[in-house]
XYZ file of C-alpha atoms in Angstrom:
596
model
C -7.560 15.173 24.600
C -5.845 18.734 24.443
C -4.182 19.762 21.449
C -3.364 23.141 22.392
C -4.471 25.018 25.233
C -7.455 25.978 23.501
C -8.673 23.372 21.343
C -9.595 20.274 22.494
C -10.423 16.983 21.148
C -14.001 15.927 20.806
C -14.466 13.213 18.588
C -15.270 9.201 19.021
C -13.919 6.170 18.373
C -15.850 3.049 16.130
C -14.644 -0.322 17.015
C -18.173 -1.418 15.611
C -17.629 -1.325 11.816
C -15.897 -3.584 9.620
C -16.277 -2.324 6.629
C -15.592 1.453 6.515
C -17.396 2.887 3.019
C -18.753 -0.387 2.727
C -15.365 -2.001 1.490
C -12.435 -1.759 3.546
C -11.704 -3.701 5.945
C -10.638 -2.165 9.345
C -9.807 -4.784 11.764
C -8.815 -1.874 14.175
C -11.889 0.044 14.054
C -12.026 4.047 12.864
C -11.829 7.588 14.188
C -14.215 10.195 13.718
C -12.711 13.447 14.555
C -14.394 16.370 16.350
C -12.336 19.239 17.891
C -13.238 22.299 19.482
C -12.273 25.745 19.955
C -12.469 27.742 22.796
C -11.802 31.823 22.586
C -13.981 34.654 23.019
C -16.402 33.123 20.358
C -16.337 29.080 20.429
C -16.032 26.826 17.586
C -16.935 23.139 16.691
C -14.864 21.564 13.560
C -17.454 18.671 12.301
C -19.544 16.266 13.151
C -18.787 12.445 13.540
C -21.133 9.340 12.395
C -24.808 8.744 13.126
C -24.000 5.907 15.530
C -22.235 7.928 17.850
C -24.198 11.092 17.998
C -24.989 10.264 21.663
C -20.767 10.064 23.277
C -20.420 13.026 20.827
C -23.247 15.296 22.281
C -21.819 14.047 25.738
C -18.155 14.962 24.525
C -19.426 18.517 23.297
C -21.146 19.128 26.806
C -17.909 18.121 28.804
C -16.245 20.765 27.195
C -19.190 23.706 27.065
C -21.532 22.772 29.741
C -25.016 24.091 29.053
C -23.684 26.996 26.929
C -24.207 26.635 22.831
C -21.200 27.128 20.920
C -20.876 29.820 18.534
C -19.944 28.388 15.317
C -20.270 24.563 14.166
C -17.899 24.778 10.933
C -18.425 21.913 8.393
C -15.711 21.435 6.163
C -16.786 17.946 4.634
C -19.830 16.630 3.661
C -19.467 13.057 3.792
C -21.873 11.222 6.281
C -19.357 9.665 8.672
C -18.206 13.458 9.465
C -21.646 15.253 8.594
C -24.542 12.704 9.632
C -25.218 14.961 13.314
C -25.726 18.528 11.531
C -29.200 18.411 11.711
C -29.240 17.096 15.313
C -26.703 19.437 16.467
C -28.741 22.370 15.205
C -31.731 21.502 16.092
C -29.993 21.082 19.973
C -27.923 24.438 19.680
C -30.464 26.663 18.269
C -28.282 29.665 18.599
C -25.039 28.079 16.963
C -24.926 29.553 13.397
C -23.349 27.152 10.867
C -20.436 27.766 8.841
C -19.244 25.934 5.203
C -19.224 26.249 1.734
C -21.712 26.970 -0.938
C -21.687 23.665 -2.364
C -21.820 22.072 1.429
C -24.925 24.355 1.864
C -26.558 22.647 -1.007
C -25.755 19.451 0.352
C -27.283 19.983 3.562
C -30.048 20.407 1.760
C -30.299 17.246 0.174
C -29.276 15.452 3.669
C -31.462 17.217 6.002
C -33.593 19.547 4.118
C -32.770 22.671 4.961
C -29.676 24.891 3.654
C -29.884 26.879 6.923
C -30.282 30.072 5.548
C -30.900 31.951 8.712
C -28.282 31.195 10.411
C -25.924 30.138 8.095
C -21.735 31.872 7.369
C -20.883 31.107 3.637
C -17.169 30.774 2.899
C -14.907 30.503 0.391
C -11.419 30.275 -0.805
C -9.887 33.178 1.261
C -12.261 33.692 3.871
C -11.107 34.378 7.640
C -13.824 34.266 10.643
C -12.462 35.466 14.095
C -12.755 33.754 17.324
C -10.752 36.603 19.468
C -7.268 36.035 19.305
C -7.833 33.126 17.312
C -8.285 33.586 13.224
C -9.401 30.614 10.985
C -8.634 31.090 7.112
C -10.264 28.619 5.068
C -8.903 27.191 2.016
C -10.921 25.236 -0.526
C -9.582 21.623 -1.205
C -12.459 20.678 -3.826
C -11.932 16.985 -4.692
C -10.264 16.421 -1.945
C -12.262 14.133 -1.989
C -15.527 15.507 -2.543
C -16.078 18.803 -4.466
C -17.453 21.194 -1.319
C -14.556 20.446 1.096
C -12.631 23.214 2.743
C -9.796 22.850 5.009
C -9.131 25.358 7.766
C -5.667 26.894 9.324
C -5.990 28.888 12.646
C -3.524 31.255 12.447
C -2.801 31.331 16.361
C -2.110 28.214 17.288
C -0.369 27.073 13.891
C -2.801 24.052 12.949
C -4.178 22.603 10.223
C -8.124 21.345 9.887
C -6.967 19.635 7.218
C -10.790 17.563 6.497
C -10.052 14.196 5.248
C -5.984 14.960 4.459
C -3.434 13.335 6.189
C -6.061 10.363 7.741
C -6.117 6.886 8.570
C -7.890 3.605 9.061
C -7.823 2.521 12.387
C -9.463 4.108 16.128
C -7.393 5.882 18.106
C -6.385 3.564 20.799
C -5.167 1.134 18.247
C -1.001 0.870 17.862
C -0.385 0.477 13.981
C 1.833 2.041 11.984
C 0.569 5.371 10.445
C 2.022 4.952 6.855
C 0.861 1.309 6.086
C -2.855 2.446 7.439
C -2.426 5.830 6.265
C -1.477 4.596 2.404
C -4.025 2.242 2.419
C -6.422 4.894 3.421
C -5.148 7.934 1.020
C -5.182 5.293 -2.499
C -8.346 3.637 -1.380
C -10.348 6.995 -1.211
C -8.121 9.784 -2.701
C -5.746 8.066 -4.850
C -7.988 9.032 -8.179
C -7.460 12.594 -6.948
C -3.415 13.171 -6.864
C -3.309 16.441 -8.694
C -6.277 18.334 -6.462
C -3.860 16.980 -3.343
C -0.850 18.299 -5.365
C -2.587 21.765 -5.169
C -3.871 21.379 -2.058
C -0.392 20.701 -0.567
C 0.794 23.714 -2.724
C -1.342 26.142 -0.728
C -0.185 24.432 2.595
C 3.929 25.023 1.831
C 2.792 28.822 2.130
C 1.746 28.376 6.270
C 3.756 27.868 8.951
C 1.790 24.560 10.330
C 2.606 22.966 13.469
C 0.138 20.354 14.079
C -2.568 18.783 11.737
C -6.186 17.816 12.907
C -7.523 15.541 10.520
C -10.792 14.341 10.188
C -9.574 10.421 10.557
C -6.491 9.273 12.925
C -4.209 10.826 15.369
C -3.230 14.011 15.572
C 0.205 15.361 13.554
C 2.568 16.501 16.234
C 6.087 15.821 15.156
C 8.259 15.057 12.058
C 5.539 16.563 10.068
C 7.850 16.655 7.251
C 7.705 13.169 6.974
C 3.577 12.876 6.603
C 4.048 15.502 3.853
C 6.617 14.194 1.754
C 4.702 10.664 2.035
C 1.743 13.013 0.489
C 3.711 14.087 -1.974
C 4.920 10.820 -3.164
C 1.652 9.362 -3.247
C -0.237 12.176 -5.089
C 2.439 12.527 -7.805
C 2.060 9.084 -8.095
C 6.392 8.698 -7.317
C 7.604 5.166 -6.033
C 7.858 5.155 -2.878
C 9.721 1.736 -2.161
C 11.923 -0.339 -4.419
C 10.492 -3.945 -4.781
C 7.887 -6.033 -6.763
C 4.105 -6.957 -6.200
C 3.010 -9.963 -7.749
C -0.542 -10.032 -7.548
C -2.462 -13.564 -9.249
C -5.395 -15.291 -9.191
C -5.490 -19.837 -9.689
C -8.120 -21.681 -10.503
C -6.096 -25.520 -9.836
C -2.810 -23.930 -8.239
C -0.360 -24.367 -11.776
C -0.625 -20.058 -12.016
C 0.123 -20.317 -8.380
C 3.302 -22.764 -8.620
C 4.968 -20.076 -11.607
C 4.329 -17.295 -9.056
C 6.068 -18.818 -6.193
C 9.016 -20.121 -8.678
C 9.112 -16.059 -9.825
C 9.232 -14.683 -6.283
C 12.066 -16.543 -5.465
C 14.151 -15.840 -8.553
C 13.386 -12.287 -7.854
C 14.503 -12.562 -4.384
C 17.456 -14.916 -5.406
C 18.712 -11.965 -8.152
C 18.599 -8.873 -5.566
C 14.941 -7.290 -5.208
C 15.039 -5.760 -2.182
C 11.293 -7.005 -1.177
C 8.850 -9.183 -3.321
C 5.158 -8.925 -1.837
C 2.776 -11.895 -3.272
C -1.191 -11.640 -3.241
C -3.504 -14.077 -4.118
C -6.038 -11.930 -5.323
C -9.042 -14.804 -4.142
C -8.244 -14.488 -0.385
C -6.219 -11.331 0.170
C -7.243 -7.737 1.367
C -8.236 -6.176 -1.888
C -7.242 -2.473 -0.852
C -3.669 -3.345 0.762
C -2.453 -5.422 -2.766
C -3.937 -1.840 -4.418
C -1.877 0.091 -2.000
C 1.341 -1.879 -2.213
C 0.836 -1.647 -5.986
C 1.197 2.220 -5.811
C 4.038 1.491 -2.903
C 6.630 -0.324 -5.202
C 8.012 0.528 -8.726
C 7.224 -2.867 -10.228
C 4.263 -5.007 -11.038
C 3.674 -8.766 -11.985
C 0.060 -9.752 -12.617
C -0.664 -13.559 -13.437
C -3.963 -14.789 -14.319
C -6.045 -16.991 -16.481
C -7.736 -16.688 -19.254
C -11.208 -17.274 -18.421
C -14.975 -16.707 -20.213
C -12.325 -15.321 -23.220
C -11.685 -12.757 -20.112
C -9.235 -12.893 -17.356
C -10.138 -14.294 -14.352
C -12.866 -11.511 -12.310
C -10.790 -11.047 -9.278
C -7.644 -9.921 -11.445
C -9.931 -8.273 -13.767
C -11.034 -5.727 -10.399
C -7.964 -5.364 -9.353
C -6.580 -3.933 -12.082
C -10.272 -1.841 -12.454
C -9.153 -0.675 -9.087
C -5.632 0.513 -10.322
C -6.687 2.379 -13.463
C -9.672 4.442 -11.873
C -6.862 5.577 -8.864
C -4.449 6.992 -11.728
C -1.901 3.950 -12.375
C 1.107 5.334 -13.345
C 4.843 5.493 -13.477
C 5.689 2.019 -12.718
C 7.010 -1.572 -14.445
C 4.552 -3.631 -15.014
C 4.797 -7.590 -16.316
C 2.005 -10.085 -17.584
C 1.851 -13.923 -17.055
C -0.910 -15.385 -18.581
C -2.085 -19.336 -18.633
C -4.277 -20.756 -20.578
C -5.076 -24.401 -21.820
C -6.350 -22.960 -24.846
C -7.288 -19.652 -26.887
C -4.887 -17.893 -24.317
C -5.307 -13.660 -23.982
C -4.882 -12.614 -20.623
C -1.268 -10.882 -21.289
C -3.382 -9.053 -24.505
C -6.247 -8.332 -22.178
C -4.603 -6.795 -18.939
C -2.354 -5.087 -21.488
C -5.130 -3.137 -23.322
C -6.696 -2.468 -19.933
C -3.771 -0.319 -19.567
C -4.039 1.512 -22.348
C -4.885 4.737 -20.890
C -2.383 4.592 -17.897
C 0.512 6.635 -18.134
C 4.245 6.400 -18.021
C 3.893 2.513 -17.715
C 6.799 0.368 -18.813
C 5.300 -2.854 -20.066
C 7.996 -5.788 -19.546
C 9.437 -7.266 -22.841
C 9.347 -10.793 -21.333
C 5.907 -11.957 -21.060
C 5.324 -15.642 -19.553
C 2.842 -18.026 -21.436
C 1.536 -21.042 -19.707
C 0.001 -23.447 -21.160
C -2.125 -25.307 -18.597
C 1.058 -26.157 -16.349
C 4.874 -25.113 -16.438
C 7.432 -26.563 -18.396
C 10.773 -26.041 -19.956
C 9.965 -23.118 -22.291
C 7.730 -20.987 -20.206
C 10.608 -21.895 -17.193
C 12.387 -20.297 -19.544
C 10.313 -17.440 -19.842
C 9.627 -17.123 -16.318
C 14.202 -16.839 -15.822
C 14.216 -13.950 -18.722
C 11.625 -12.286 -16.883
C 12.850 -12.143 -13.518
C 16.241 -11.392 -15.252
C 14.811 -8.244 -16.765
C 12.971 -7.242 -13.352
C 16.083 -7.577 -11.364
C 18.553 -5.878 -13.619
C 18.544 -2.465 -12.102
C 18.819 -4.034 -8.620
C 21.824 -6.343 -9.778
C 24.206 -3.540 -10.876
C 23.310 -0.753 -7.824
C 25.177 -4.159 -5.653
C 28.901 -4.155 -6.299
C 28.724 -8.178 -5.849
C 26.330 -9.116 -8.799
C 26.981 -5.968 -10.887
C 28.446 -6.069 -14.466
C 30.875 -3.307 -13.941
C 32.308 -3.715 -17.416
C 28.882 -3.208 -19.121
C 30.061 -1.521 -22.613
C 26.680 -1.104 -23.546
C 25.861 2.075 -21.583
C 28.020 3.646 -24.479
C 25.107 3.325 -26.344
C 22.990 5.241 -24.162
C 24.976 8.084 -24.559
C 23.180 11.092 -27.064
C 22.146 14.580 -26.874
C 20.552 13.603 -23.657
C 21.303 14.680 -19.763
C 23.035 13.726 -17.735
C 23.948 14.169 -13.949
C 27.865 14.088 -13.160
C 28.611 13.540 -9.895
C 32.254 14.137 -8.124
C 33.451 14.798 -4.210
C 34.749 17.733 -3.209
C 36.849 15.621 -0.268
C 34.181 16.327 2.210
C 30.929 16.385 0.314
C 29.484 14.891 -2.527
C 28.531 16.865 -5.869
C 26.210 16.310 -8.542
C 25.210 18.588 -11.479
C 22.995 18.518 -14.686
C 25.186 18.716 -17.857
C 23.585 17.802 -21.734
C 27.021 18.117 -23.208
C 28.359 14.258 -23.721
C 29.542 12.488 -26.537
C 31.924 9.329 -27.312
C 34.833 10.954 -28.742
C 36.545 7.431 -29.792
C 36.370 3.812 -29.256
C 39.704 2.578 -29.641
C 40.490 3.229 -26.604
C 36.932 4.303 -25.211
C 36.662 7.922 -24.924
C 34.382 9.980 -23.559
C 34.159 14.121 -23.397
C 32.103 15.911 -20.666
C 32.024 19.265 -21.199
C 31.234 21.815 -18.149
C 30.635 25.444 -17.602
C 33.137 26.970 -15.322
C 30.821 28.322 -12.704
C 30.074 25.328 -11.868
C 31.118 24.493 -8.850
C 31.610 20.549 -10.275
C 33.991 22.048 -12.380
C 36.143 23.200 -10.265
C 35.999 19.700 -7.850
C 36.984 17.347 -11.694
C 39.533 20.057 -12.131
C 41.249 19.021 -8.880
C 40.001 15.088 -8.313
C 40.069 14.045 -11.932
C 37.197 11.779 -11.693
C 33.530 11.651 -11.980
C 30.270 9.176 -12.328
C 28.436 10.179 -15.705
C 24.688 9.450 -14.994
C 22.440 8.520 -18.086
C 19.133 9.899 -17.389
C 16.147 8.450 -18.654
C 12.686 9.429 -19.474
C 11.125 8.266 -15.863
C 13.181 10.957 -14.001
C 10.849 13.634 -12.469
C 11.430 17.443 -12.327
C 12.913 17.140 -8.831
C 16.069 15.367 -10.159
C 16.597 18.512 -12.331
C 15.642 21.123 -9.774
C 18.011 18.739 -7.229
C 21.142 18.967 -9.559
C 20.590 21.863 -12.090
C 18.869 24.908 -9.928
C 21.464 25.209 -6.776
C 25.032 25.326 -5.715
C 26.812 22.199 -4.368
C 29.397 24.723 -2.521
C 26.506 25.773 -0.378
C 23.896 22.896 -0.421
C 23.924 19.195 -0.236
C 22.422 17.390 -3.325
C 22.187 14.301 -1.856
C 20.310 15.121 1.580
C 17.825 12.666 2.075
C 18.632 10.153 -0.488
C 20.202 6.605 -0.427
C 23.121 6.337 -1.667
C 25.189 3.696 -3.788
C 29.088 4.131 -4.507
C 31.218 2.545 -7.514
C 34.616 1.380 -7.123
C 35.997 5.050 -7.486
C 33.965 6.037 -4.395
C 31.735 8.440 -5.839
C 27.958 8.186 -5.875
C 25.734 7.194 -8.607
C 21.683 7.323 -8.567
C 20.367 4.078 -8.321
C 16.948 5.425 -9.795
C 16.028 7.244 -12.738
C 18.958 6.283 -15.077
C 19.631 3.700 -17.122
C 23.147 3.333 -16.671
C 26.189 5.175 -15.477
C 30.266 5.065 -15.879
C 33.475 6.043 -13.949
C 35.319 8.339 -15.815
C 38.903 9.127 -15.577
C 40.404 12.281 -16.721
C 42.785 11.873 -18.967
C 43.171 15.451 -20.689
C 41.420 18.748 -20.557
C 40.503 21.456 -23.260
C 39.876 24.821 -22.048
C 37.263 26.274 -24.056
C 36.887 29.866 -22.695
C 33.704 29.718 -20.577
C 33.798 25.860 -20.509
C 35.868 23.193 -19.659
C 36.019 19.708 -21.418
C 37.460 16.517 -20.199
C 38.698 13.646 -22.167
C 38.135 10.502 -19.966
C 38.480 6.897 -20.281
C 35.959 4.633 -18.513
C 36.914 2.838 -15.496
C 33.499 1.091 -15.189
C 30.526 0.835 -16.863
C 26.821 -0.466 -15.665
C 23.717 -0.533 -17.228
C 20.609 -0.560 -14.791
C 17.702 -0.473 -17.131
C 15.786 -0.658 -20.273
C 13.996 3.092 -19.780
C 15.106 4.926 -22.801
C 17.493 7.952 -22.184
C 16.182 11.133 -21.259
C 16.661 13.308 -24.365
C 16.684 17.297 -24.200
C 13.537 17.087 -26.536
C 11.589 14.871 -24.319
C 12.718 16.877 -21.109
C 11.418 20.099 -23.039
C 7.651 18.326 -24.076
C 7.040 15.850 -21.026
C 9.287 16.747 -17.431
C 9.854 20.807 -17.824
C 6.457 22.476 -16.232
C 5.250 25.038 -18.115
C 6.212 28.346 -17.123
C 3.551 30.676 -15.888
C 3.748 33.645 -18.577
C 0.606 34.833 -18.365
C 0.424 38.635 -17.563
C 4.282 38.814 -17.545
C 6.168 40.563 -20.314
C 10.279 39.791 -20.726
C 12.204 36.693 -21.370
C 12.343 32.596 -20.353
C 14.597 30.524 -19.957
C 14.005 27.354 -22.293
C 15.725 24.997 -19.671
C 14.595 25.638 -16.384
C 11.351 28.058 -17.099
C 13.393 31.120 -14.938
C 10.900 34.256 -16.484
C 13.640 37.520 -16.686
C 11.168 40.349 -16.920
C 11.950 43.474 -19.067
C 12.369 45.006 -22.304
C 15.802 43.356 -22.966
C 17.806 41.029 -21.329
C 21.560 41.825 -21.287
C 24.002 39.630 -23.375
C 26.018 38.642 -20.588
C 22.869 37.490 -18.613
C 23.069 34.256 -16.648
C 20.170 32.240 -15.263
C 19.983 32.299 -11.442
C 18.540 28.938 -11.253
C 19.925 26.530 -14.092
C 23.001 29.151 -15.131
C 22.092 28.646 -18.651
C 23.219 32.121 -21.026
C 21.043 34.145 -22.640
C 21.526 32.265 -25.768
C 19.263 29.603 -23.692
C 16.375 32.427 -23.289
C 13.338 33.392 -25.636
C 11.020 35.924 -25.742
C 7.397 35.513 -23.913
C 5.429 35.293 -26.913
C-alpha cells in the first residue's frame, strides 16, 4: 500500500486471533501496522506481532531489497507492535534504533538489551531528519502506556499517531470505523481521556493530512470527523441520544420488566433503546454503547447479598474507564433481603457528574401492579426530555420552567431572517405572575440585541449544570453577525420558529416582547410567554456553579495584569482602562480582577 509517494505500508493482517488482549472479541481479525519511509536516510515505524514476523520481514525486503534501513523508530511498547525488535536488530545490524527513555528500559526487560550502541533517545520535542523529510516526535505518555511517542513528518503532513485513532478489525474487513473504532478506544484507552485530551491538544497545533495508526486503516478524508469522535469520547461527552439497558436473569422475571421498559421507552419517544443481556452478550460493545448514549438502566438481582457477577463486572468495567456524565437508573429484584439498587448505587460513588434516576424499580420475585407502576414512572422520567424536544407529545404549556428561572444562564436564541442567533445572558428574572412576565436584559453590542429589537421574539434557554464549556465558548465568546452558532448541531424549533437546544437545559420558553426599557448600555425586554417546556430534572446552571465546576482555570502563571471572571480572557498590564471590554465574552471591566 502507498500512502504517499514515499512511505509505504508494511504491516500484516491477523485473521488468526479471537481474542485480541486476551478479551475482545474480533470476529474480523486485527491489523498490525508497519510503514516505511523512504528519503535519503530510510525509516521503519514499528514492529507488528510475534506470529507474523516472517510476512513482515518479507514485507520490509519488498520495499528495501538487501539494503538495511536506517532507523527502526519504536513509538509503543506493547508486544503486538514491539514483539520483532530484537529480531529485526539482530537481522539489520546496522539499523540504529530510535524511542524513548522509558521504551529503552523496556526493551530491556523484553529482550535484554537497551541497545545502547546503537540506540537515538528522544523526547518531547525532538526532530530526526530523513532528507527532505523531518519527523518531530511528541510524547503521548498514557496513551496508553507511559513510554509512547507519536510522530508527525513534517513533509508529507502525517501523523504516526501509535495506538490513536485505531480499530478492531484486519484490513480487508468492511465494518464501520466508529462502532469498531469506539469499541476499541473505551476498551483500551477509555481510563485515559484526559492524557488523549492533551494529546489531541498538541495535534490542533499541525497541519495533519493523513493519520497512520498503529491498528486499522489509514485516515485519508473527513479527518475532522475521527477527531471530533476523539474528542467526544475522551471528555467523556454523549455522543448519541438513547438508553442502554444492560441486565442479567437468573429465571427470566428481571428479563420480562426489561422488555416491558424498552418498549415504554420506545413507545414515549427515545430515539434508540439498546438491550444487553449481560450472560450472553459481547461484554466490551454493552461497555462501549454505555459511554455512546446519555442514559443507563441496569437491572439485576440480588444475589450471595451481592448483585448478580456478570452485572457486578460490568459496572467494574465502567468505573475503572472513567464513568461519567450520564443518567443512570437501577432495577433491582429480589425475593428477599433485596439491595442491588443500594449496591450498584454505592459502586458509583466515585463516578462523576452521574444523575441517579429518582424512580427506582423494586421487584419482588416477579412483576406486579406496584412495581408496573414503578417501571411507568421510570420510563416517564427517562423519556421526558425526549417528549418535549417533539412538538406532538410536548407539554408546551409547562408553567413549571418558571421555576427554573434564578441568577443562572441562560442562552437566548432569535433569527436574524436568514440565520439563527444564540447568546449567553445571566440577567433573567420573573417580573410578575399575573399575567406571566418575564425580563431579559441584554447588552447592546450584542448582536442578539439588535435581531429582539427588530423580531420581538426569542427562546430563553435554562441551562443546567451538565452543560460543558463549549456551550459557553459556542454562544458567549463570538459574534453571530459573522459566525454561525449552530453549525454542526441538530436542531429543534418551537411554534415561534426559533431554535431551542434540545441538550443541556432543563427547559426553555417563547417569549414575546411586549415592552422595552432602555437602560443606557443595556436593553431590557418585558415578555410574556408564548410556550413553556420543561425537558429535565438537571438542576439549573447557576453563575456560582459555572465559576467552581465548567469555567477552566485560567493559566496565570508568569503573567502579570487582569482576568476576566467570566470567560478567563487574561488583559495584561499595569491597569486596565475603565471603558475596557472583553474580546471574547464582552463582559466590562467591572467583570475583571487582578492576577493575584
Amino acid at each position: 500500500m502507498q500512502i504517499t509517494d514515499d512511505i509505504k505500508y508494511i504491516g500484516v493482517n491477523d485473521h488468526q486471533v479471537d481474542l485480541f488482549e486476551g478479551q475482545y472479541v474480533v470476529p474480523n481479525g486485527m491489523s498490525y501496522n508497519s510503514y516505511a519511509v523512504l528519503d535519503e536516510k530510510t525509516a521503519i515505524f514499528d514492529t507488528v506481532d510475534q506470529h507474523f514476523t516472517h510476512e513482515w520481514l518479507d514485507n520490509i525486503h519488498s520495499v528495501f531489497g538487501d539494503k538495511a534501513p536506517d532507523y527502526l523508530i519504536i513509538q509503543h511498547m506493547e508486544p503486538d507492535h514491539a514483539a520483532n525488535i530484537g529480531t529485526f536488530m539482530e537481522l539489520y545490524k546496522s539499523t540504529t534504533i530510535v524511542s524513548s527513555a522509558k521504551a529503552f528500559a523496556m526493551m530491556k526487560n523484553f529482550f535484554g538489551t537497551e541497545y545502547e550502541d546503537r540506540r537515538v533517545v528522544i523526547a518531547e520535542g525532538s526532530t530526526l531528519s530523513l532528507g527532505k523529510h523531518t519527523l518531530a516526535f511528541v510524547a503521548a505518555p498514557m496513551v496508553h502506556w507511559p513510554e509512547v511517542m507519536v510522530t508527525y513528518d513534517t513533509c508529507d503532513k502525517v501523523l504516526f499517531s501509535a495506538d490513536g485513532f485505531g480499530k478492531f478489525g484486519a484490513l480487508d474487513a468492511k465494518e464501520p470505523w466508529d462502532d469498531e473504532s469506539r469499541r476499541y478506544f473505551i476498551g483500551i484507552v477509555g481510563k485515559y481521556g484526559a492524557q488523549v485530551q492533551a494529546l489531541l491538544k498538541k495535534a490542533a497545533t499541525l497541519d495533519i493530512q493523513k493519520i497512520c495508526p498503529l491498528h486499522g486503516p489509514v485516515l485519508t478524508e473527513d479527518l475532522g470527523h475521527y477527531l471530533s469522535l476523539y474528542d467526544t469520547w475522551s471528555s467523556y461527552k454523549v455522543e448519541s441520544e438513547g438508553i442502554v439497558i444492560a441486565y442479567t436473569s437468573v429465571y427470566g422475571h428481571t428479563r420480562v420488566a426489561v422488555e416491558q421498559l424498552a418498549e415504554k421507552l420506545k413507545a414515549k419517544g427515545a430515539p434508540k433503546v439498546v438491550v444487553y443481556d449481560l450472560a450472553r452478550c459481547d461484554m466490551s460493545a454493552a461497555v462501549a454503547d454505555a459511554f455512546r448514549y446519555g442514559k443507563l438502566v441496569l437491572a439485576t438481582t440480588t444475589y450471595n447479598a451481592e448483585i448478580f457477577p456478570f452485572m457486578h463486572t460490568f459496572i467494574t468495567h465502567l468505573t475503572e474507564r472513567n464513568f461519567q456524565n450520564r443518567t443512570v437508573a437501577f432495577i433491582e429484584n429480589g425475593s428477599w433481603a433485596a439491595q442491588a439498587a443500594k449496591i450498584m448505587g454505592n459502586m458509583f460513588a466515585n463516578s462523576k457528574n452521574l444523575r441517579i434516576a429518582e424512580n427506582i424499580v423494586h421487584i419482588k420475585s416477579a412483576l406486579n401492579d406496584e412495581s408496573c407502576k414503578q417501571l411507568e414512572a421510570l420510563a416517564e422520567e427517562l423519556c421526558q426530555d425526549y417528549k418535549n424536544i417533539q412538538d406532538t407529545t410536548a407539554d408546551k404549556n409547562d408553567l413549571k420552567a418558571l421555576f427554573n428561572i434564578g441568577y443562572g444562564l441562560y442562552v437566548v436564541t432569535s433569527k436574524d431572517g436568514n440565520r439563527d442567533n444564540g447568546l449567553i445572558v445571566n440577567t433573567v428574572s420573573q417580573v410578575t405572575n399575573t399575567p406571566n412576565r418575564i425580563a431579559v436584559t441584554i447588552n447592546k453590542q450584542n448582536y442578539s440585541h439588535h435581531v429582539i429589537k427588530q423580531t420581538g421574539v426569542m427562546n430563553l434557554n435554562c441551562l443546567s449544570t451538565d452543560a460543558p464549556f463549549e456551550i459557553f465558548e459556542r454562544f458567549g465568546f463570538q459574534s453571530g453577525r459573522t459566525v454561525d452558532k449552530f453549525a454542526g448541531m441538530e436542531l429543534h424549533r418551537s411554534g415561534n420558529g426559533l431554535v431551542f437546544l434540545s441538550k443541556y437545559i432543563n427547559s426553555f420558553m417563547s417569549l414575546k416582547v411586549e415592552s422595552y426599557v432602555d437602560l443606557g448600555s443595556h436593553g431590557m425586554f418585558i415578555c410574556s410567554i408564548e410556550e413553556a417546556r420543561v425537558l429535565s430534572n438537571v438542576e439549573t446552571m447557576t453563575y456560582t456553579y459555572y465559576q467552581k465546576n465548567v469555567k477552566p482555570k485560567p493559566q496565570t502563571e508568569g503573567k502579570k495584569g487582569w482576568v476576566c471572571k467570566v470567560c478567563g480572557y487574561i488583559f495584561e498590564g499595569d491597569e486596565l482602562p475603565e471603558d475596557f471590554v472583553c474580546p471574547l465574552c464582552k463582559h466590562g471591566a467591572v467583570d475583571f480582577e487582578p492576577i493575584a
